[in-house]
Coordinates of C-alpha atoms in Angstrom, one line a residue:
D29 CA -129.2 98.1 42.6
S30 CA -132.7 97.3 41.3
K31 CA -133.6 95.0 44.3
K32 CA -132.7 97.6 46.7
L33 CA -134.9 100.1 44.8
S34 CA -138.1 97.8 44.4
S35 CA -138.1 96.8 47.9
F36 CA -137.9 100.4 49.2
V37 CA -140.5 101.6 46.6
R38 CA -142.8 98.7 48.1
A39 CA -142.2 99.6 51.9
R40 CA -143.0 103.3 50.9
E41 CA -146.3 101.9 49.4
D42 CA -147.1 100.2 52.4
R43 CA -146.4 103.2 54.7
K44 CA -148.6 105.1 52.7
R45 CA -151.5 102.6 52.6
Y46 CA -151.0 102.3 56.3
E47 CA -151.7 106.0 56.9
E48 CA -154.6 105.9 54.8
Q49 CA -156.1 103.2 56.8
M50 CA -155.5 104.7 60.4
A51 CA -156.8 107.7 59.3
K52 CA -160.3 106.0 58.2
Y53 CA -160.1 103.9 61.4
Q54 CA -162.6 104.7 63.8
P55 CA -162.3 103.2 67.5
P56 CA -165.1 101.5 68.7
D57 CA -167.5 103.2 71.8
K58 CA -166.6 102.2 75.1
Q59 CA -168.5 99.4 76.7
A60 CA -170.3 100.6 79.8
N61 CA -169.8 98.4 83.0
R62 CA -172.0 95.5 83.0
K63 CA -174.7 96.1 85.8
R64 CA -175.4 93.5 88.1
N65 CA -178.6 92.5 90.4
K66 CA -178.5 93.8 93.6
T67 CA -179.1 91.6 96.4
G68 CA -180.5 92.1 100.1
Y69 CA -177.3 92.6 101.4
N70 CA -176.5 95.5 98.9
M71 CA -179.3 97.4 99.9
F72 CA -178.8 97.0 103.6
F73 CA -175.0 98.0 103.1
S74 CA -176.0 101.4 101.6
A75 CA -178.7 102.0 104.2
H76 CA -176.7 101.1 107.1
V77 CA -173.5 103.5 105.7
L78 CA -176.0 106.1 105.6
R79 CA -176.8 105.6 109.2
L80 CA -173.2 105.7 110.2
K81 CA -172.5 109.0 108.5
Q82 CA -175.3 110.4 110.3
S83 CA -174.5 109.2 113.8
E84 CA -172.1 110.8 115.8
A85 CA -169.1 108.4 115.4
G86 CA -169.4 108.6 111.4
V87 CA -167.6 106.2 109.3
P88 CA -164.6 104.8 110.1
S89 CA -161.6 105.4 108.6
E90 CA -159.6 102.3 109.1
R91 CA -159.4 100.1 105.9
G92 CA -161.9 97.2 106.0
S93 CA -163.5 98.4 109.2
V94 CA -166.8 99.5 107.3
A95 CA -167.5 96.2 105.7
R96 CA -166.8 94.3 109.0
L97 CA -169.2 96.5 110.8
V98 CA -171.8 96.1 108.0
G99 CA -171.1 92.4 107.9
N100 CA -171.8 91.7 112.0
A101 CA -174.8 94.2 111.4
W102 CA -176.3 91.9 108.8
K103 CA -175.8 89.0 110.9
Q104 CA -177.9 90.5 114.0
L105 CA -180.7 90.9 111.6
S106 CA -183.8 88.6 112.0
S107 CA -185.0 86.9 108.7
E108 CA -188.1 89.3 108.6
E109 CA -185.8 92.0 108.4
K110 CA -183.4 90.4 105.9
Q111 CA -186.8 89.6 103.7
F112 CA -187.5 93.5 103.9
Y113 CA -184.3 94.2 102.2
E114 CA -184.7 91.4 99.7
R115 CA -187.9 93.0 98.4
E116 CA -186.3 96.3 98.4
A117 CA -183.6 94.6 96.0
D118 CA -186.4 93.0 94.0
K119 CA -187.9 96.7 93.2
Q120 CA -184.6 98.1 92.3
N121 CA -184.0 95.2 89.9
G122 CA -187.4 95.6 88.4
M123 CA -186.9 99.4 87.9
N124 CA -183.5 98.9 86.3
P125 CA -183.4 95.6 84.9
V126 CA -180.1 94.3 83.5
E127 CA -179.7 95.2 79.6
K128 CA -177.3 92.2 78.6
D129 CA -177.6 88.8 80.0
D130 CA -175.3 85.8 79.3
D131 CA -177.5 84.1 76.7
D132 CA -176.9 87.4 74.6
D133 CA -173.3 87.0 74.8
D134 CA -173.5 83.2 73.7
D135 CA -175.4 84.4 70.6
E136 CA -172.9 86.7 69.5
M137 CA -170.4 84.3 69.9
G138 CA -172.2 81.9 67.9
K139 CA -172.7 84.4 65.1
R140 CA -168.8 84.9 65.0
G141 CA -168.3 81.3 64.8
P142 CA -165.1 79.5 66.5
P143 CA -161.9 81.0 66.1
T144 CA -159.6 79.8 62.8
M145 CA -156.9 77.3 63.0
P146 CA -153.5 78.2 61.8
D147 CA -152.4 77.2 58.4
Y148 CA -149.6 74.8 59.1
H149 CA -149.0 74.7 55.3
H150 CA -148.2 78.0 55.2
P151 CA -144.8 78.6 53.4
G152 CA -143.9 80.6 56.5
Y153 CA -143.5 77.7 58.4
M154 CA -140.3 75.9 59.1
H155 CA -141.6 72.3 58.6
Q156 CA -144.2 72.5 56.0
G157 CA -146.7 69.8 56.1
E158 CA -145.5 68.0 59.3
M159 CA -147.0 67.9 62.7
P160 CA -145.0 69.3 65.7
M161 CA -143.7 66.9 68.1
H162 CA -145.6 68.2 71.1
M163 CA -148.8 67.8 69.1
G164 CA -148.4 64.1 67.8
P165 CA -149.6 61.0 69.4
P166 CA -148.2 59.6 72.7
M167 CA -145.9 57.2 71.9
H168 CA -145.6 54.4 74.8
N169 CA -142.7 51.9 75.1
M170 CA -140.5 53.9 73.0
H171 CA -137.4 52.8 74.5
Q172 CA -138.1 49.4 75.6
P173 CA -136.8 46.7 73.7
P174 CA -139.3 44.1 71.8
P175 CA -140.4 41.3 73.8
H176 CA -138.5 37.9 73.5
Q177 CA -139.9 35.6 71.2
H178 CA -140.2 31.8 72.3
D179 CA -139.2 29.3 69.8
P180 CA -140.8 26.0 70.0
R181 CA -138.5 24.0 68.4
H182 CA -135.9 24.5 71.4
Q183 CA -138.7 23.5 74.2
H184 CA -137.7 19.7 73.9
Y185 CA -134.2 20.2 74.3
A186 CA -132.0 21.2 77.5
P187 CA -129.9 24.5 76.9
Y188 CA -126.1 24.7 76.5
P189 CA -124.8 26.9 79.1
A190 CA -124.3 30.7 78.4
H191 CA -120.9 31.4 77.8
P192 CA -118.1 29.5 75.4
M193 CA -116.6 26.4 75.9
H194 CA -113.7 25.1 74.7
Y195 CA -113.5 21.2 73.5
G196 CA -111.8 18.6 75.7
Q197 CA -112.3 21.1 78.9
P198 CA -114.6 20.1 82.0
Y199 CA -117.3 22.7 82.5
H200 CA -117.9 23.4 86.5
G201 CA -121.0 25.9 85.9
Y202 CA -123.8 23.5 85.8
H203 CA -124.2 20.2 88.0
D204 CA -126.7 17.7 87.3
Q205 CA -129.1 17.2 90.1
S206 CA -129.7 13.8 90.0
A207 CA -125.8 13.0 90.1
Q208 CA -125.2 14.6 93.2
G209 CA -125.6 11.5 95.3
R210 CA -123.1 9.5 93.2
S211 CA -119.7 8.1 94.2
H212 CA -116.7 10.5 94.0
T213 CA -115.6 8.0 91.5
G214 CA -118.1 8.5 89.0
Y215 CA -117.3 12.2 88.9
H216 CA -113.7 11.8 88.3
Q217 CA -114.7 9.5 85.2
G218 CA -117.0 12.4 84.0
R219 CA -114.1 15.0 84.2
A220 CA -111.8 12.5 82.5
H221 CA -114.4 12.6 79.2
G222 CA -114.6 16.4 79.4
Y223 CA -118.1 16.6 80.4
H224 CA -120.1 15.9 83.8
Q225 CA -122.5 12.8 83.9
G226 CA -126.0 13.5 82.7
Y227 CA -125.2 16.4 80.5
P228 CA -124.1 15.6 76.7
P229 CA -120.7 16.7 75.4
P230 CA -120.3 20.0 74.0
P231 CA -120.2 20.6 70.2
P232 CA -116.6 20.5 68.6
P233 CA -115.3 23.8 67.7
R234 CA -115.9 25.1 64.3
H235 CA -112.1 25.0 63.1
H236 CA -112.0 21.4 63.7
Y237 CA -114.2 20.6 60.7
E238 CA -112.6 23.3 58.7
N239 CA -109.2 21.9 59.2
N240 CA -110.2 18.5 57.7
G241 CA -111.8 20.1 54.6
M242 CA -115.2 19.3 56.0
T243 CA -118.3 21.8 55.9
M244 CA -121.3 21.8 58.4

């Protein structure tokens, strides 16, 4: 097949180009460890370890014991003795200055420039021109229903009961607070008309008008 042959030829050319580039490649020199300024404690540590080696007991082999011994000895020094080692450290730093500081590193970073952003419009991306979901702006109250809007047309009227009613049947869910002190006879008179006193009668069902050939 021509397609398989062309893909094989391209793969062989890529392999040849890769080998040529690797033959010309020269790895950069390994950078030396960065030097740090010595402190008075560093100078005292070297001197105290040297004295331990020259003593009869020698340097203890237990792990961490040398640092513990030097630390305790450093705490017992007076301020004048500590200043002596600080001056020795300043002399050592003056003889061997630090080759590179933080400012030089920042300058090199500025010359290289910031890292380039990935091209989201590249054909290799699955969703071209679309922003990933985790990178989009936050969507607050996404699952909350919209707030209820108040209709000013119904603010002067008493609402009807929530569940449906049938014409001619009494409704026992709501009672007029002003009619609680009325007589028992008045209550039954209200039930005879299909509604309690103090509430308007419910509207007739829709089929009542449709059967008579009337429209709302």
